[in-house]
Coordinates of C-alpha atoms in Angstrom, one line a residue:
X1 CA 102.2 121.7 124.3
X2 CA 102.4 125.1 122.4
X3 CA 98.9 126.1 122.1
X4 CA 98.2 126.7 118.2
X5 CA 95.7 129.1 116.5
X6 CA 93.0 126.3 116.1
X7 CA 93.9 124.7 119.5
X8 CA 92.7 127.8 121.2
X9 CA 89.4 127.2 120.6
X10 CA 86.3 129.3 118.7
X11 CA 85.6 132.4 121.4
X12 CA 88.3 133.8 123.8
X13 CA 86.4 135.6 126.6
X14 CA 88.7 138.9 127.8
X15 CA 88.5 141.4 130.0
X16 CA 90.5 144.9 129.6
X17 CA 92.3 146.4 132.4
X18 CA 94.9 148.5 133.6
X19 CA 97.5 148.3 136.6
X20 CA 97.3 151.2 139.4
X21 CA 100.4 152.1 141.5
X22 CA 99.8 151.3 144.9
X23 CA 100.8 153.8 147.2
X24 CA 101.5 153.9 150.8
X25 CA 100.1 156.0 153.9
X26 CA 102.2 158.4 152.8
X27 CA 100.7 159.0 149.7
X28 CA 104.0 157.5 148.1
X29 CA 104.5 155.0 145.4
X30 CA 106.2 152.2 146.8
X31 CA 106.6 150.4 143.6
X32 CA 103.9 147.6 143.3
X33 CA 100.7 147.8 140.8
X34 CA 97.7 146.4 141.9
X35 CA 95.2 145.2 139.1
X36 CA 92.3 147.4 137.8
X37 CA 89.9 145.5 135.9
X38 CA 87.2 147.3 133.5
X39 CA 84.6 145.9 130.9
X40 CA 85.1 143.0 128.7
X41 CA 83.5 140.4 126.2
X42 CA 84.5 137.4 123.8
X43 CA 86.7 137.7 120.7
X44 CA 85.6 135.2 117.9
X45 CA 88.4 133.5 115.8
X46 CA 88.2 132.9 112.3
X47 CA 89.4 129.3 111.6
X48 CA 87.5 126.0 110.4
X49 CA 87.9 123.6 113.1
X50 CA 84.0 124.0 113.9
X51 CA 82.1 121.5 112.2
X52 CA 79.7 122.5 109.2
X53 CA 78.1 121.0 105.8
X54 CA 80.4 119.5 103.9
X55 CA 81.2 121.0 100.3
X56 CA 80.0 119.8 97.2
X57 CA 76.8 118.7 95.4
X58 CA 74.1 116.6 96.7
X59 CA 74.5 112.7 96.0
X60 CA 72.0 111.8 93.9
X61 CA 70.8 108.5 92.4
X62 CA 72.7 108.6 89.3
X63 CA 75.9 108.6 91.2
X64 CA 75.3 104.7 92.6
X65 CA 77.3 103.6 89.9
X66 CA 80.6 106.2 91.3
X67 CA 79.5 105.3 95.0
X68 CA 79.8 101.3 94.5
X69 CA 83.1 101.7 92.7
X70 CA 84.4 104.1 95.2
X71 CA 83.3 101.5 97.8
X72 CA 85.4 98.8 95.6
X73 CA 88.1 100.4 96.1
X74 CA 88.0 101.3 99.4
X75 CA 87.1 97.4 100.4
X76 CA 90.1 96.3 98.7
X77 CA 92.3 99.1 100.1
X78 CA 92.8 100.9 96.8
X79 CA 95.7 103.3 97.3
X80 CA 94.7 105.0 94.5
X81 CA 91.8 106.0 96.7
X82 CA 93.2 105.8 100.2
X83 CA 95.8 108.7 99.3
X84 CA 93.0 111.0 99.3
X85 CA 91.6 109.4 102.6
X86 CA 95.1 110.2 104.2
X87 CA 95.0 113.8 102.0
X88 CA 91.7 114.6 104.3
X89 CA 93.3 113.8 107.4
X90 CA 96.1 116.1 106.3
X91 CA 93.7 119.3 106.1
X92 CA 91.9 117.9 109.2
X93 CA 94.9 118.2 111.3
X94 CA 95.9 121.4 109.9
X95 CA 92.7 123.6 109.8
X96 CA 90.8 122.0 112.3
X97 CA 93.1 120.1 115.1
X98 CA 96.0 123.3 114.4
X99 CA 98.3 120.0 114.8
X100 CA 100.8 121.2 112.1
X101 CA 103.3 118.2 112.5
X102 CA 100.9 115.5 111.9
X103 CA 99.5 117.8 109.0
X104 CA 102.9 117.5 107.7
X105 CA 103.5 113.4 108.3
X106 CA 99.8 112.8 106.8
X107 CA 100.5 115.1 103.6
X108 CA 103.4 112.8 102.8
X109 CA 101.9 109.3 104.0
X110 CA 99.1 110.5 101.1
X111 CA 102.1 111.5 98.6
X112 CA 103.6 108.1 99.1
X113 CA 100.6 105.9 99.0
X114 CA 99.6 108.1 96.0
X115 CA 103.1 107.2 93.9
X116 CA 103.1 103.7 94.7
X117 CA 99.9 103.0 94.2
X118 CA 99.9 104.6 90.1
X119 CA 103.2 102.8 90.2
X120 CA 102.2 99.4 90.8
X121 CA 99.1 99.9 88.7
X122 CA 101.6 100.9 85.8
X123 CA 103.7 97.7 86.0
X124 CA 100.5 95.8 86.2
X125 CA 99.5 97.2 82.8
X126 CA 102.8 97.3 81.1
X127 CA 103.2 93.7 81.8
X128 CA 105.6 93.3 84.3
X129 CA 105.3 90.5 86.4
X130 CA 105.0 91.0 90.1
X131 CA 108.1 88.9 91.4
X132 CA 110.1 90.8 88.6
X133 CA 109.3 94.4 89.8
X134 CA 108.9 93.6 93.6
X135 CA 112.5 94.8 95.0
X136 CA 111.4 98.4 92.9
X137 CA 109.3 98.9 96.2
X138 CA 111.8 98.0 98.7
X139 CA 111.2 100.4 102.0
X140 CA 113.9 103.5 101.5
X141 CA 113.7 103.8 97.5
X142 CA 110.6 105.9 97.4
X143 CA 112.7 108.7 95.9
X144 CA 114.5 106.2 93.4
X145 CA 111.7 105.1 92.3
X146 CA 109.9 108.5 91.7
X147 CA 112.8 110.0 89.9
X148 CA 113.7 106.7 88.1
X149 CA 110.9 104.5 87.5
X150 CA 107.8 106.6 87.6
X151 CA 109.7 108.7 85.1
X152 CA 110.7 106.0 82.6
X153 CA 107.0 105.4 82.5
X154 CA 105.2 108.9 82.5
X155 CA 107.4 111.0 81.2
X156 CA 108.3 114.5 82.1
X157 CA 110.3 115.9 85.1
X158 CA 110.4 114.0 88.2
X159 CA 114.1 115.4 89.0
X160 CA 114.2 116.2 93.0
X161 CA 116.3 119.0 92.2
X162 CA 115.2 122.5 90.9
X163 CA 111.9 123.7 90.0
X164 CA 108.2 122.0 89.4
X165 CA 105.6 120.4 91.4
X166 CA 107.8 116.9 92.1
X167 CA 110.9 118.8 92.8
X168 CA 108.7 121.6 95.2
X169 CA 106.8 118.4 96.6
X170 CA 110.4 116.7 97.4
X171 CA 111.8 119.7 99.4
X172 CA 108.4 121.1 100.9
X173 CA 106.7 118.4 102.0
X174 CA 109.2 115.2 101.7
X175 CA 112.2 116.2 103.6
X176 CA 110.3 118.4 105.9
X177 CA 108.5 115.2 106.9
X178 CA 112.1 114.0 107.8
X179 CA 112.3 116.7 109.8
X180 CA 109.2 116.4 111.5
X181 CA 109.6 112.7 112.4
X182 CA 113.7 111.7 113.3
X183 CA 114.3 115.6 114.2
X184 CA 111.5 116.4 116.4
X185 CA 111.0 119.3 114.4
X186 CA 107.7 121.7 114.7
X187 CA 106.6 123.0 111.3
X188 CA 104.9 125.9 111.3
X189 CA 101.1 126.6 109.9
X190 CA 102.6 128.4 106.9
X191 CA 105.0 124.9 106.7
X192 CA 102.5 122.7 106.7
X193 CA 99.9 124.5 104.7
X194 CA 102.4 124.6 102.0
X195 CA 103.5 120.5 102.7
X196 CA 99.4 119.6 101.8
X197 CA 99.8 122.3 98.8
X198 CA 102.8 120.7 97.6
X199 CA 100.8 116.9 97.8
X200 CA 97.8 118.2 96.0
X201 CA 100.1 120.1 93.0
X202 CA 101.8 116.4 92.9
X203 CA 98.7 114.9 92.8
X204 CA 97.5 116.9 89.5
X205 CA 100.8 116.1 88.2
X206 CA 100.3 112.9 88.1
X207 CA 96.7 112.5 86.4
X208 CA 98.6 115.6 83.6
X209 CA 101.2 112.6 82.9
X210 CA 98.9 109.7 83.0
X211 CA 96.3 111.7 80.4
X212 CA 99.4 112.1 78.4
X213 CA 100.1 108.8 78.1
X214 CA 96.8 107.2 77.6
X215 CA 97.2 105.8 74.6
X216 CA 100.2 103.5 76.1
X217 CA 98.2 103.0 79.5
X218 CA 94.4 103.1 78.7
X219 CA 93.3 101.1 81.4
X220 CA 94.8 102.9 83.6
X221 CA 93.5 106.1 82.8
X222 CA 90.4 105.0 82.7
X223 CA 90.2 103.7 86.1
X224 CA 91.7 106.6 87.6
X225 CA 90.9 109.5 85.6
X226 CA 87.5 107.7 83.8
X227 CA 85.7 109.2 80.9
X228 CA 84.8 112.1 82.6
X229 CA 87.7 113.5 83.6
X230 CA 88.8 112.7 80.2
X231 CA 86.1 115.1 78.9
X232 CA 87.0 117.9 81.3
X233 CA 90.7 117.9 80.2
X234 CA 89.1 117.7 76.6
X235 CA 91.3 114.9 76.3
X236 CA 88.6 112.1 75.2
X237 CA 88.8 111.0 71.6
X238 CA 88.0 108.3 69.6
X239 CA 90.8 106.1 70.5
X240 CA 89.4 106.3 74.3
X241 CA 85.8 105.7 73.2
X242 CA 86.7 102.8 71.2
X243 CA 89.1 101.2 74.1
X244 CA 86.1 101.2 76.5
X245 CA 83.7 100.0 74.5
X246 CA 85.4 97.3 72.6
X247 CA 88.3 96.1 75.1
X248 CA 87.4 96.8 78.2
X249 CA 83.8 94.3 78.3
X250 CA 85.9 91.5 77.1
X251 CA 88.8 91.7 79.6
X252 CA 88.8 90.4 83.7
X253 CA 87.9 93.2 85.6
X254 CA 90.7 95.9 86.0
X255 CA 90.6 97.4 89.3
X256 CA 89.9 92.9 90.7
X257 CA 93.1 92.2 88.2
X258 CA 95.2 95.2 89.5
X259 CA 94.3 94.5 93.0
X260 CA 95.6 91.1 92.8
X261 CA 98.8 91.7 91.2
X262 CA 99.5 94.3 93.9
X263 CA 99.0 91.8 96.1
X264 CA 101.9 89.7 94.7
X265 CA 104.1 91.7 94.6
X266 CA 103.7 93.1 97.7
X267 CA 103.9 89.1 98.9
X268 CA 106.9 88.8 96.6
X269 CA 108.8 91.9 98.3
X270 CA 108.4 90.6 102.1
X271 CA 109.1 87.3 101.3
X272 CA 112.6 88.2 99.5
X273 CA 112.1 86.7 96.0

């Protein structure tokens, strides 16, 4: 195994040197070097894979309310949560194992399970019933239905080809993930960095579309991007405020209603209806 910059470890002790001609009674070189060894010490890398506080602000009791529904959605196997659980895995593997293949595979498994999940939770909203949609998520189409069917319902450009963050996503992180898997490629750091780069960029192009769109998919929007992300895009308006508080207290529960149509149709699709 080819020994990777965060393989190597933290600190590299060393010793300097220098090889000396060994000569013979003679006082002639007879063309072997002997080693000459001299001072040395430990050279400190600069890479993450050493354990430390994690980022971010302290969890405080007001934040019961996000912990419970992130625990929701993690009992139920959310996808819409268990991308980012796959995402962190991703950047584990790169910047702390130095494993840049499996940084590569993870960064796509989280892509995937990202796009299927806001697709099935669009179909659940627009109506569609899960037996009619099922063969959409057929193993092998994921590319259909990204530049097909998650288009139709977003919006915007989800062409494979060209320029943006589905297209750069596609050839950076996608493919190369072919090429990791069936062609026993090794990526490099600079690959793989750029495969979990590629994710998060189609990642943020998601919520831009969905935030667009809220108007057609409100629940949706506000399960996954919620009032306060709303707020931060300075996208929350009246239309949102009233949806909440008039619609949303009167209707089953969203994320229990999504979950089970998910269910369907994933029960629909192995079952060949």
């Amino acid at each position: 195994m080819v020994p990777t910059y965060e393989k190597v470890g933290l600190f590299i002790p060393y010793q300097t040197g220098d090889f000396i001609p060994v000569k013979s009674e003679d006082d002639e070189e007879t063309g072997f070097r002997v080693s000459d060894w001299d001072a040395g010490g430990v050279l400190m890398l600069d890479h993450t894979n050493v354990s430390d506080f994690p980022a971010g602000d302290e969890i405080k009791l007001e934040h019961a309310g996000r912990m419970d529904y992130y625990m929701n959605m993690l009992s139920q196997g959310n996808p819409l949560f268990l991308w980012k659980e796959r995402f962190v895995e991703a950047r584990t593997a790169l910047y702390r194992e130095g494993k840049y293949g499996k940084a590569v595979t993870l960064s796509n498994t989280a892509s995937e399970v990202l796009l299927d999940g806001l697709l099935a939770i669009l179909y659940w909203e627009s109506g569609k019933e899960p037996e009619e949609v099922a063969d959409v998520f057929a193993e092998g189409r994921l590319a259909r239905r990204v530049k097909s069917n998650l288009s139709e319902l977003l919006g915007g450009n989800w062409s494979l080809d060209g320029t943006g963050p589905v297209a750069n996503w596609f050839h950076k992180c996608y493919r190369l993930r072919h090429r990791v898997v069936h062609g026993g490629y090794s990526p490099t750091r600079l690959e793989a960095q750029t495969a979990i780069d590629a994710t998060f960029s189609l990642s943020l192009y998601c919520w831009d579309r969905l935030v667009a769109k809220k108007k057609k998919l409100p629940r949706t929007v506000l399960m996954v991007i919620a009032e306060e992300g709303l707020r931060k895009r300075g996208k929350w308006c009246h239309f949102m405020r009233n949806f909440m508080r008039d619609v949303a207290p009167v209707e089953p529960p969203w994320q229990d209603a999504s979950h089970a149509w998910r269910n369907d149709m994933y029960d629909a699709l192995l079952s060949g209806d």
